[in-house]
Coordinates of C-alpha atoms in Angstrom, one line a residue:
Chain J
M1 CA 44.1 -89.7 -153.3
H2 CA 44.0 -90.7 -149.7
S3 CA 46.4 -88.0 -148.8
S4 CA 44.3 -84.9 -149.5
A5 CA 44.0 -83.2 -146.2
P6 CA 40.8 -81.3 -145.7
R7 CA 41.4 -77.6 -145.3
S8 CA 40.5 -76.0 -142.1
P9 CA 37.2 -74.1 -141.9
M10 CA 37.8 -70.9 -143.7
V11 CA 35.0 -68.7 -142.3
P12 CA 35.6 -67.1 -138.9
V13 CA 34.8 -69.9 -136.7
D14 CA 31.4 -69.9 -135.2
V15 CA 31.1 -73.2 -133.5
S16 CA 27.5 -73.7 -134.3
G17 CA 27.7 -73.0 -138.0
S18 CA 25.1 -70.4 -138.0
P19 CA 25.8 -66.8 -139.0
V20 CA 27.5 -65.0 -136.1
T21 CA 25.0 -62.2 -136.0
E22 CA 21.4 -62.9 -136.8
P23 CA 19.0 -60.1 -137.7
A24 CA 16.7 -59.3 -134.8
E25 CA 13.5 -60.3 -136.6
S26 CA 14.9 -63.8 -137.1
I27 CA 15.4 -64.4 -133.3
D28 CA 11.8 -65.4 -132.9
A29 CA 11.8 -67.5 -136.0
H30 CA 14.9 -69.3 -134.6
R31 CA 13.1 -69.8 -131.2
Q32 CA 10.0 -71.1 -133.0
R33 CA 12.2 -73.6 -134.8
E34 CA 13.8 -74.8 -131.6
L35 CA 10.3 -75.3 -130.1
K36 CA 9.1 -77.2 -133.1
W37 CA 12.0 -79.6 -132.9
M38 CA 11.6 -80.0 -129.1
A39 CA 7.9 -80.8 -129.7
L40 CA 8.7 -83.2 -132.5
F41 CA 11.2 -85.5 -130.7
P42 CA 8.7 -87.2 -128.5
S43 CA 6.0 -87.4 -131.2
V44 CA 8.1 -89.0 -134.0
P45 CA 10.2 -92.0 -132.9
P46 CA 13.7 -92.1 -134.3
S47 CA 12.9 -95.2 -136.4
Q48 CA 10.3 -93.2 -138.3
A49 CA 12.1 -89.9 -138.5
R50 CA 13.7 -90.5 -141.9
K51 CA 10.3 -91.3 -143.4
N52 CA 8.5 -88.4 -141.9
K53 CA 7.6 -85.5 -144.2
K54 CA 7.3 -83.1 -141.4
V55 CA 10.9 -83.9 -140.3
K56 CA 12.1 -83.2 -143.9
K57 CA 10.2 -79.9 -143.9
L58 CA 11.7 -78.8 -140.6
L59 CA 15.1 -79.8 -141.9
Q60 CA 14.7 -77.6 -144.9
E61 CA 13.6 -74.7 -142.8
G62 CA 16.9 -74.9 -141.0
V63 CA 17.9 -76.5 -137.8
P64 CA 19.0 -74.2 -134.9
S65 CA 22.4 -75.1 -133.6
S66 CA 21.1 -75.6 -130.1
V67 CA 19.0 -78.6 -131.2
R68 CA 21.2 -79.8 -134.1
Y69 CA 22.9 -82.7 -132.4
L70 CA 19.6 -83.9 -131.0
V71 CA 18.2 -83.8 -134.5
W72 CA 21.2 -85.8 -135.7
C73 CA 20.9 -88.3 -132.8
H74 CA 17.3 -88.7 -133.8
L75 CA 17.8 -89.2 -137.5
M76 CA 20.6 -91.7 -136.9
D77 CA 18.8 -93.3 -134.0
S78 CA 22.2 -93.1 -132.3
K79 CA 20.7 -93.2 -128.8
A80 CA 19.6 -96.7 -129.5
R81 CA 23.1 -97.7 -130.3
A82 CA 24.7 -96.1 -127.3
L83 CA 25.8 -98.7 -124.9
P84 CA 26.2 -97.2 -121.4
G85 CA 29.8 -97.2 -120.2
V86 CA 31.3 -98.5 -123.4
Y87 CA 32.7 -95.1 -124.5
A88 CA 34.6 -94.7 -121.2
K89 CA 35.9 -98.3 -121.5
L90 CA 37.1 -97.8 -125.1
G91 CA 39.0 -94.8 -124.0
K92 CA 41.1 -96.9 -121.6
R93 CA 42.4 -99.2 -124.4
P94 CA 46.0 -99.0 -125.7
R95 CA 46.7 -96.2 -128.2
V96 CA 45.7 -97.0 -131.7
P97 CA 48.5 -96.8 -134.4
A98 CA 47.0 -93.6 -135.9
F99 CA 47.1 -91.8 -132.5
S100 CA 49.8 -89.3 -133.2
E101 CA 48.5 -88.7 -136.7
I102 CA 45.1 -87.9 -135.2
E103 CA 46.6 -85.5 -132.8
K104 CA 48.4 -83.7 -135.6
D105 CA 45.2 -83.5 -137.7
A106 CA 43.1 -82.2 -134.9
A107 CA 45.3 -79.1 -134.7
K108 CA 45.6 -78.8 -138.5
C109 CA 41.8 -79.2 -139.2
F110 CA 40.6 -77.0 -136.4
P111 CA 43.3 -74.3 -135.9
D112 CA 40.8 -72.0 -134.1
Q113 CA 39.4 -74.6 -131.7
P114 CA 42.2 -75.2 -129.2
Q115 CA 39.9 -77.4 -127.0
L116 CA 40.1 -80.0 -129.8
H117 CA 43.9 -80.1 -130.0
S118 CA 45.2 -81.9 -127.0
A119 CA 46.0 -85.6 -126.8
Q120 CA 43.6 -85.9 -123.9
G121 CA 41.0 -83.7 -125.8
P122 CA 37.7 -84.9 -127.1
L123 CA 38.7 -85.3 -130.8
V124 CA 41.6 -87.5 -130.1
S125 CA 39.6 -89.5 -127.5
L126 CA 36.7 -89.9 -129.8
L127 CA 38.7 -91.3 -132.7
Q128 CA 40.9 -93.4 -130.4
A129 CA 37.8 -95.0 -129.0
Y130 CA 36.2 -95.5 -132.4
L131 CA 39.3 -96.9 -134.1
S132 CA 39.9 -99.3 -131.2
M133 CA 36.3 -100.4 -131.5
V134 CA 36.4 -100.8 -135.3
P135 CA 39.9 -101.8 -136.0
D136 CA 39.4 -102.5 -139.7
I137 CA 39.0 -98.7 -140.4
Q138 CA 41.9 -97.1 -142.2
Y139 CA 42.5 -93.8 -140.6
S140 CA 42.5 -90.7 -142.8
P141 CA 42.1 -86.9 -141.9
G142 CA 38.5 -86.9 -143.1
L143 CA 37.6 -88.8 -139.9
A144 CA 39.2 -86.0 -137.8
S145 CA 37.3 -83.4 -139.7
V146 CA 33.9 -85.1 -139.4
S147 CA 34.3 -86.0 -135.8
G148 CA 35.6 -82.5 -134.9
H149 CA 32.6 -80.9 -136.4
L150 CA 30.3 -83.2 -134.4
L151 CA 32.3 -82.2 -131.3
L152 CA 31.6 -78.5 -132.0
L153 CA 27.9 -79.2 -131.6
A154 CA 27.5 -82.2 -129.3
P155 CA 28.8 -83.4 -125.9
E156 CA 31.6 -85.9 -126.4
E157 CA 29.8 -89.1 -125.8
D158 CA 26.8 -88.1 -127.9
A159 CA 29.2 -87.1 -130.7
F160 CA 30.8 -90.5 -130.5
W161 CA 27.6 -92.4 -131.0
I162 CA 26.4 -90.1 -133.8
F163 CA 29.8 -90.6 -135.4
A164 CA 29.6 -94.4 -135.0
S165 CA 26.1 -94.4 -136.5
M166 CA 27.1 -92.2 -139.4
M167 CA 30.0 -94.4 -140.1
D168 CA 27.9 -97.5 -140.1
A169 CA 25.1 -96.1 -142.1
H170 CA 27.2 -94.3 -144.7
L171 CA 30.9 -93.8 -144.4
R172 CA 32.6 -97.0 -143.4
P173 CA 33.2 -98.2 -147.0
Y174 CA 35.2 -95.0 -147.5
F175 CA 37.7 -96.0 -144.9
S176 CA 38.0 -99.6 -145.7
T177 CA 40.8 -101.5 -147.4
N178 CA 38.2 -102.6 -149.9
T179 CA 37.5 -99.7 -152.3
N180 CA 34.4 -101.1 -154.0
Q181 CA 31.9 -98.7 -152.7
V182 CA 34.2 -95.8 -153.4
E183 CA 34.6 -96.9 -157.0
V184 CA 30.9 -97.4 -157.4
D185 CA 30.0 -94.0 -156.1
A186 CA 32.7 -92.4 -158.2
S187 CA 31.4 -94.0 -161.3
L188 CA 27.8 -93.2 -160.5
F189 CA 28.8 -89.6 -159.9
S190 CA 30.6 -89.4 -163.2
K191 CA 27.5 -90.8 -165.0
A192 CA 25.2 -88.2 -163.2
L193 CA 27.6 -85.5 -164.3
E194 CA 27.5 -86.7 -167.9
V195 CA 23.7 -86.5 -167.8
N196 CA 23.7 -83.0 -166.2
D197 CA 26.6 -81.5 -168.1
P198 CA 28.2 -83.6 -170.8
V199 CA 30.6 -80.8 -171.8
L200 CA 32.1 -80.6 -168.3
A201 CA 32.1 -84.3 -167.9
K202 CA 34.1 -84.7 -171.1
K203 CA 36.6 -82.1 -170.0
L204 CA 37.1 -83.7 -166.6
Y205 CA 37.1 -87.4 -167.4
V206 CA 38.3 -87.4 -171.0
Q207 CA 40.5 -84.4 -171.7
L208 CA 42.1 -84.1 -168.2
S209 CA 41.7 -87.9 -167.7
I210 CA 40.8 -87.4 -164.0
T211 CA 40.0 -90.6 -162.1
P212 CA 36.4 -90.3 -161.0
A213 CA 37.3 -91.3 -157.4
S214 CA 39.8 -88.5 -157.0
I215 CA 36.9 -86.1 -157.2
T216 CA 34.3 -87.9 -155.1
W217 CA 36.7 -89.4 -152.4
P218 CA 37.8 -86.1 -150.9
W219 CA 34.2 -84.8 -150.9
F220 CA 32.3 -87.8 -149.6
S221 CA 34.9 -89.2 -147.2
A222 CA 35.0 -85.8 -145.3
L223 CA 31.3 -85.0 -146.0
F224 CA 32.5 -81.8 -147.8
V225 CA 34.5 -80.5 -144.8
G226 CA 37.2 -78.3 -146.4
T227 CA 35.1 -77.9 -149.6
L228 CA 32.2 -76.0 -148.1
P229 CA 32.3 -73.3 -145.4
T230 CA 31.1 -74.3 -142.0
E231 CA 27.7 -72.6 -142.2
Y232 CA 26.9 -74.6 -145.3
L233 CA 28.3 -77.8 -144.1
H234 CA 26.1 -78.5 -141.2
R235 CA 23.0 -77.8 -143.3
V236 CA 24.3 -80.2 -145.9
W237 CA 24.6 -82.8 -143.2
D238 CA 21.1 -82.1 -141.9
I239 CA 19.6 -83.2 -145.2
F240 CA 22.3 -85.9 -145.9
L241 CA 21.4 -87.7 -142.7
Y242 CA 17.8 -87.8 -143.9
D243 CA 18.3 -88.5 -147.6
G244 CA 21.5 -90.5 -147.5
M245 CA 24.4 -90.6 -149.9
S246 CA 22.4 -89.4 -152.9
Y247 CA 22.3 -85.9 -151.3
L248 CA 26.1 -85.8 -151.4
F249 CA 25.8 -86.5 -155.2
R250 CA 23.5 -83.5 -155.4
I251 CA 25.8 -81.2 -153.5
G252 CA 28.7 -82.5 -155.6
L253 CA 26.9 -81.6 -158.8
V254 CA 26.1 -78.1 -157.6
V255 CA 29.7 -77.5 -156.5
T256 CA 30.9 -78.7 -159.9
N257 CA 28.6 -76.4 -161.6
C258 CA 29.8 -73.4 -159.5
V259 CA 33.4 -73.8 -160.7
R260 CA 32.4 -74.9 -164.2
H261 CA 33.9 -71.8 -165.9
L262 CA 37.2 -72.4 -164.1
I263 CA 37.4 -76.1 -164.9
L264 CA 36.7 -75.5 -168.6
R265 CA 39.8 -73.3 -168.7
A266 CA 41.9 -75.5 -166.5
K267 CA 45.1 -76.8 -168.1
S268 CA 45.9 -79.6 -165.7
E269 CA 44.3 -82.3 -163.6
E270 CA 45.7 -80.7 -160.4
A271 CA 44.2 -77.3 -161.2
A272 CA 40.8 -78.8 -161.9
L273 CA 40.8 -80.9 -158.8
E274 CA 41.8 -77.9 -156.7
Y275 CA 38.8 -76.0 -158.0
L276 CA 36.5 -78.9 -157.2
I277 CA 37.8 -79.8 -153.8
H278 CA 38.5 -76.2 -152.6
P279 CA 36.2 -74.0 -154.7
P280 CA 37.0 -70.3 -154.3
L281 CA 34.4 -68.9 -151.9
A282 CA 33.5 -66.2 -154.5
C283 CA 32.2 -69.0 -156.8
L284 CA 29.8 -70.4 -154.2
P285 CA 26.2 -69.2 -154.1
S286 CA 24.6 -68.2 -150.8
A287 CA 23.8 -71.2 -148.5
T288 CA 20.0 -70.8 -149.3
E289 CA 20.7 -70.7 -153.0
L290 CA 23.0 -73.7 -152.8
F291 CA 20.2 -75.8 -151.2
S292 CA 17.6 -74.8 -153.7
L293 CA 20.1 -75.6 -156.5
A294 CA 20.8 -79.0 -154.9
S295 CA 17.1 -79.9 -154.7
N296 CA 16.6 -78.9 -158.3
V297 CA 19.5 -81.0 -159.6
K298 CA 18.4 -83.6 -162.2
L299 CA 19.0 -86.8 -160.3
K300 CA 16.9 -89.8 -159.5
D301 CA 17.7 -90.5 -155.8
D302 CA 16.1 -93.9 -155.8
D303 CA 18.1 -94.9 -158.9
I304 CA 21.3 -93.9 -157.1
R305 CA 20.3 -95.9 -154.0
K306 CA 19.5 -99.0 -156.0
Q307 CA 22.5 -98.7 -158.3
R308 CA 24.9 -98.3 -155.4
V309 CA 23.7 -101.6 -153.9
K310 CA 23.5 -103.4 -157.2
L311 CA 26.9 -102.3 -158.5
E312 CA 28.6 -102.9 -155.2
Q313 CA 27.2 -106.5 -155.2
Q314 CA 28.5 -107.0 -158.7
L315 CA 32.0 -105.7 -157.8
K316 CA 32.0 -107.9 -154.7
R317 CA 31.3 -111.0 -156.8
T318 CA 34.1 -110.2 -159.3
T319 CA 36.6 -109.5 -156.6
Q320 CA 35.6 -112.6 -154.6
V321 CA 36.2 -114.9 -157.6
R322 CA 39.8 -113.8 -157.9
P323 CA 42.1 -115.3 -155.3
P324 CA 43.7 -112.8 -153.0
N325 CA 46.7 -111.5 -154.8
G326 CA 49.7 -110.1 -153.0
I327 CA 48.0 -107.3 -151.2
S328 CA 45.7 -108.5 -148.5
I329 CA 42.1 -107.8 -149.4
M330 CA 41.0 -109.6 -146.4
Q331 CA 38.0 -107.7 -145.2
T332 CA 37.2 -107.9 -141.6
T333 CA 34.0 -106.3 -140.6
S334 CA 34.5 -107.1 -137.0
I335 CA 33.6 -104.7 -134.2
S336 CA 35.5 -105.0 -131.0
L337 CA 33.4 -104.1 -128.1
P338 CA 34.7 -104.1 -124.5
K339 CA 33.4 -106.8 -122.3
T340 CA 30.8 -105.6 -119.9
Chain Z
M1 CA -8.0 -59.7 -121.6
S2 CA -4.8 -61.6 -120.5
K3 CA -1.8 -61.7 -122.7
Q4 CA 0.8 -64.4 -123.1
F5 CA 4.4 -63.8 -123.9
Q6 CA 7.2 -66.3 -124.5
F7 CA 10.8 -65.8 -123.9
K8 CA 14.0 -67.9 -124.1
L9 CA 16.0 -68.1 -121.0
V10 CA 19.5 -69.7 -120.6
L11 CA 21.1 -70.7 -117.3
L12 CA 24.9 -70.5 -117.1
G13 CA 27.4 -70.9 -114.3
E14 CA 30.1 -73.2 -112.9
S15 CA 29.5 -76.8 -112.4
A16 CA 27.6 -77.8 -109.2
V17 CA 26.3 -74.3 -108.3
G18 CA 22.8 -75.6 -108.6
K19 CA 21.5 -74.5 -112.0
S20 CA 19.5 -77.7 -112.7
S21 CA 18.2 -77.6 -109.1
L22 CA 17.0 -74.1 -109.5
V23 CA 15.1 -75.1 -112.7
L24 CA 13.8 -78.2 -111.0
R25 CA 12.5 -76.1 -108.1
F26 CA 11.0 -73.5 -110.5
V27 CA 9.4 -76.0 -112.9
K28 CA 8.3 -78.8 -110.6
D29 CA 8.8 -77.4 -107.1
Q30 CA 11.0 -80.3 -106.3
F31 CA 14.5 -80.8 -104.9
D32 CA 17.0 -83.6 -105.1
D33 CA 20.0 -83.8 -102.8
Y34 CA 22.0 -85.7 -105.4
R35 CA 21.7 -84.7 -109.0
E36 CA 23.9 -86.0 -111.8
S37 CA 25.8 -83.4 -113.8
T38 CA 23.9 -82.1 -116.8
I39 CA 25.3 -83.3 -120.1
G40 CA 25.0 -80.8 -123.0
A41 CA 21.8 -79.0 -121.9
A42 CA 18.3 -79.7 -120.8
F43 CA 15.2 -78.0 -122.1
L44 CA 12.1 -77.2 -119.9
T45 CA 9.3 -74.7 -119.9
Q46 CA 7.5 -72.9 -117.2
T47 CA 4.9 -70.1 -117.1
V48 CA 4.7 -67.3 -114.5
T49 CA 1.6 -65.2 -114.2
L50 CA 2.1 -61.6 -113.3
D51 CA -0.2 -59.4 -111.2
D52 CA -2.1 -58.1 -114.1
Q53 CA -2.9 -61.7 -115.4
T54 CA -0.2 -61.4 -118.1
T55 CA 1.5 -64.8 -118.5
V56 CA 5.1 -65.2 -119.4
K57 CA 6.2 -68.6 -120.6
F58 CA 9.9 -69.3 -120.3
E59 CA 11.7 -71.7 -122.6
I60 CA 14.5 -72.7 -120.3
W61 CA 17.8 -74.0 -121.6
D62 CA 19.7 -75.4 -118.6
T63 CA 23.3 -75.7 -119.7
A64 CA 26.0 -78.0 -118.4
G65 CA 28.5 -76.2 -116.2
Q66 CA 31.5 -78.5 -116.7
E67 CA 34.4 -77.0 -118.5
R68 CA 34.3 -79.6 -121.2
Y69 CA 30.9 -78.3 -122.4
K70 CA 31.9 -74.7 -122.3
S71 CA 32.3 -74.4 -126.1
L72 CA 28.7 -75.5 -126.6
A73 CA 27.2 -72.7 -124.5
P74 CA 27.0 -70.1 -127.4
M75 CA 24.4 -72.3 -129.1
Y76 CA 22.2 -71.9 -126.1
Y77 CA 22.6 -68.2 -125.2
R78 CA 22.5 -67.0 -128.8
N79 CA 19.0 -65.7 -129.4
A80 CA 18.2 -65.9 -125.7
H81 CA 16.1 -63.0 -124.3
C82 CA 17.4 -63.5 -120.8
A83 CA 20.1 -65.3 -118.9
V84 CA 20.4 -66.4 -115.3
V85 CA 24.1 -66.6 -114.3
V86 CA 24.4 -68.7 -111.2
Y87 CA 27.1 -68.8 -108.5
D88 CA 27.3 -70.7 -105.2
I89 CA 27.5 -68.3 -102.2
T90 CA 29.8 -70.8 -100.5
Q91 CA 32.4 -70.8 -103.3
T92 CA 34.3 -67.6 -104.2
A93 CA 35.6 -69.2 -107.4
S94 CA 32.1 -69.7 -108.7
L95 CA 31.5 -65.9 -108.6
E96 CA 34.7 -65.5 -110.6
K97 CA 33.3 -68.0 -113.1
A98 CA 30.0 -66.1 -113.2
R99 CA 31.9 -62.9 -114.0
T100 CA 33.5 -64.7 -116.9
W101 CA 30.1 -65.8 -118.2
I102 CA 28.7 -62.3 -117.8
R103 CA 31.6 -60.8 -119.8
E104 CA 31.0 -63.4 -122.5
L105 CA 27.3 -62.6 -122.6
Q106 CA 28.0 -58.9 -122.8
R107 CA 30.3 -59.5 -125.7
Q108 CA 28.5 -62.3 -127.6
A109 CA 24.9 -62.4 -126.8
D110 CA 22.1 -60.3 -128.1
P111 CA 22.8 -56.7 -126.9
S112 CA 19.3 -56.4 -125.3
I113 CA 19.6 -59.6 -123.2
V114 CA 18.4 -59.3 -119.6
I115 CA 21.0 -60.8 -117.3
A116 CA 20.3 -61.8 -113.7
L117 CA 23.1 -62.8 -111.4
C118 CA 22.0 -65.4 -108.9
G119 CA 23.7 -66.5 -105.7
N120 CA 22.4 -70.0 -105.0
K121 CA 22.6 -72.2 -101.8
A122 CA 21.4 -69.3 -99.6
D123 CA 20.4 -72.0 -97.1
L124 CA 24.2 -72.6 -96.5
A125 CA 24.7 -69.1 -95.3
A126 CA 26.9 -70.4 -92.4
R127 CA 29.5 -71.4 -95.0
R128 CA 29.2 -68.2 -97.0
Q129 CA 32.3 -67.0 -98.9
V130 CA 30.6 -64.5 -101.1
T131 CA 29.1 -61.5 -99.2
Q132 CA 25.8 -60.0 -100.4
E133 CA 27.5 -56.6 -100.6
E134 CA 30.2 -57.8 -102.9
A135 CA 27.9 -59.5 -105.3
K136 CA 25.4 -56.7 -105.2
K137 CA 28.0 -54.1 -105.9
Y138 CA 29.3 -56.0 -108.9
A139 CA 25.8 -56.5 -110.2
E140 CA 25.1 -52.8 -109.9
E141 CA 28.3 -51.9 -111.7
E142 CA 27.4 -54.2 -114.6
G143 CA 23.7 -53.3 -114.7
L144 CA 22.5 -56.8 -113.8
M145 CA 19.6 -58.0 -111.7
W146 CA 20.8 -59.7 -108.6
C147 CA 19.4 -62.0 -105.9
E148 CA 20.1 -64.9 -103.7
T149 CA 18.2 -68.1 -103.9
S150 CA 18.0 -71.5 -102.3
A151 CA 16.9 -74.3 -104.6
K152 CA 16.7 -76.5 -101.6
T153 CA 14.3 -74.4 -99.6
G154 CA 12.7 -72.6 -102.6
E155 CA 13.7 -69.2 -101.2
G156 CA 13.8 -66.6 -103.9
V157 CA 13.4 -69.0 -106.8
V158 CA 10.0 -68.0 -108.2
D159 CA 10.9 -64.4 -107.3
I160 CA 13.9 -64.2 -109.6
F161 CA 12.0 -65.7 -112.6
T162 CA 9.0 -63.4 -111.9
A163 CA 11.3 -60.4 -111.7
I164 CA 12.9 -61.3 -115.0
A165 CA 9.5 -61.6 -116.5
K166 CA 8.7 -58.1 -115.4
K167 CA 11.9 -56.7 -116.8
L168 CA 11.4 -58.2 -120.2
P169 CA 9.8 -56.1 -122.8
L170 CA 6.1 -56.9 -122.5
S171 CA 4.8 -53.9 -124.4
A172 CA 4.4 -55.9 -127.6
P173 CA 4.2 -59.6 -128.3
P174 CA 7.6 -61.0 -129.1
S175 CA 6.4 -62.3 -132.4
S176 CA 5.4 -58.9 -133.7
R177 CA 8.7 -57.2 -132.8
T178 CA 10.8 -56.4 -135.8
G179 CA 14.4 -55.3 -136.1
G180 CA 16.3 -53.0 -133.8
P181 CA 16.7 -53.2 -130.1
R182 CA 13.8 -54.9 -128.3
G183 CA 10.9 -52.7 -127.4
G184 CA 10.0 -52.2 -123.8
P185 CA 11.6 -49.3 -121.9
S186 CA 12.7 -51.7 -119.2
G187 CA 14.6 -53.9 -121.6
S188 CA 16.8 -51.1 -122.8
T189 CA 17.8 -49.5 -119.5
R190 CA 20.4 -51.5 -117.7
Q191 CA 20.0 -50.7 -114.1
G192 CA 21.2 -52.6 -111.1
V193 CA 18.2 -54.0 -109.3
D194 CA 18.2 -55.5 -105.9
L195 CA 15.5 -58.1 -106.3
N196 CA 15.5 -58.9 -102.6
R197 CA 14.1 -55.5 -101.8
Q198 CA 12.1 -54.3 -104.7
A199 CA 11.2 -57.2 -106.9
A200 CA 7.5 -56.4 -107.0
S201 CA 7.7 -52.7 -107.8
Q202 CA 9.0 -52.5 -111.3
N203 CA 7.2 -51.9 -114.6
D204 CA 3.9 -53.2 -113.5
G205 CA 2.1 -50.6 -115.5
E206 CA 3.8 -51.4 -118.8
A207 CA 2.8 -54.9 -119.2
C208 CA -0.7 -54.3 -120.5
N209 CA -1.2 -52.3 -123.7
C210 CA -4.8 -53.4 -124.4

């Protein structure tokens, strides 16, 4: 499952993820939203942003691309993590083992963004720096997709710290040698699907005997890059960075429902997975509709949050009891920062 | 009764031509000899009051000129009402870069965007590489406003922003405009304007519709 390469953005690439042409009457609405955000930053400290109702409301109204990376910085409090000079120093370290793979994926994931391709370019540099800072991360193309999308919206160093914050807050378990969290999320998702659509859950998990993680891993590890078109993607991330992982469950449930009719007719595991991971665009509702569907999904976000922690702890205990067998399950959580 | 209008303005141009210095002069009436390069973009606001007491508040997005930030620029010029494309009169290459920005704006920005070409560092006229004639001719051909400024001495800075304010469609509040090309007759005609000569003479009568 770790091999599924995210597809490149399908929609004509507009770096910001907003529709290329906006109707004239929305120009002022767009400007007003920019102003609301610029006014909000000094008034709501980053530490409070994810608890603030007004922030949530503005996120739902839509974030103009011009302020999006600032919003993400704010939600992740990544300015507080940014250590001056560290990014430049990390860039001078020896090449990480995944270097040439990253270089290849940069071109593959973003065919229309030549500025991201070169070995000296920002995408390769960002991941080179990150992987040399956090050596226990297992590289996979999802990392190139996610960091590339950040680089379409943010200056390189800001993108790096947003990326590092997103990894710490949500994604690191997806790139670890230890797959506990991945398994937990997969199993929680399958349960949520059973509750929402027992027929479909039976088809996927029983009749086609799909491993739960082979659905959720490609989605969650790349934050739906390759599954959703760019203009949906950044909006998903807006809410995800506020709500956390449970929002990815909601989006996953909506996507599943969009390709329901195809899955019910699918004859093989591969075919069903293809529909889920790369849903035909014609099956997807408009972005606005997708977001309203996601917020109406029957899902208790708090339960997901609690269960994720609880189940992960349980799994940890059971794996710790067993002595390491053959394969190294040594888990290092070390971060390697350059000396200042 | 005075009226207030708000417009979004974006500054574009090669690195080190003085975009941030122009904004700093306009917004705070200050000048730093040494400024660090802008990263991403900076956001500031400033209001100009026109002769008839109409006020125009500019929401200014001062973009980074370095090549590495170039791909971020569309986020800032999209939905902008006006753009100031800056070059350095002592650097021929910076006018070339300005031409590239103008072509990009003409292709990608809102069709009614008001564009001003601005030759900065006029205080360094002794080292001039770009003649006024050359820049002015180009601006006229492309239907742009044009002027020279010095962020250092302040020369021409307020004038260019004031001239842009006058050229923007002030016949209806921006918020009430719907669909189609933007109102004001001045917004839809693209004429070359030599700001240094006739900045004060345009469109004064149209601003007030009370």
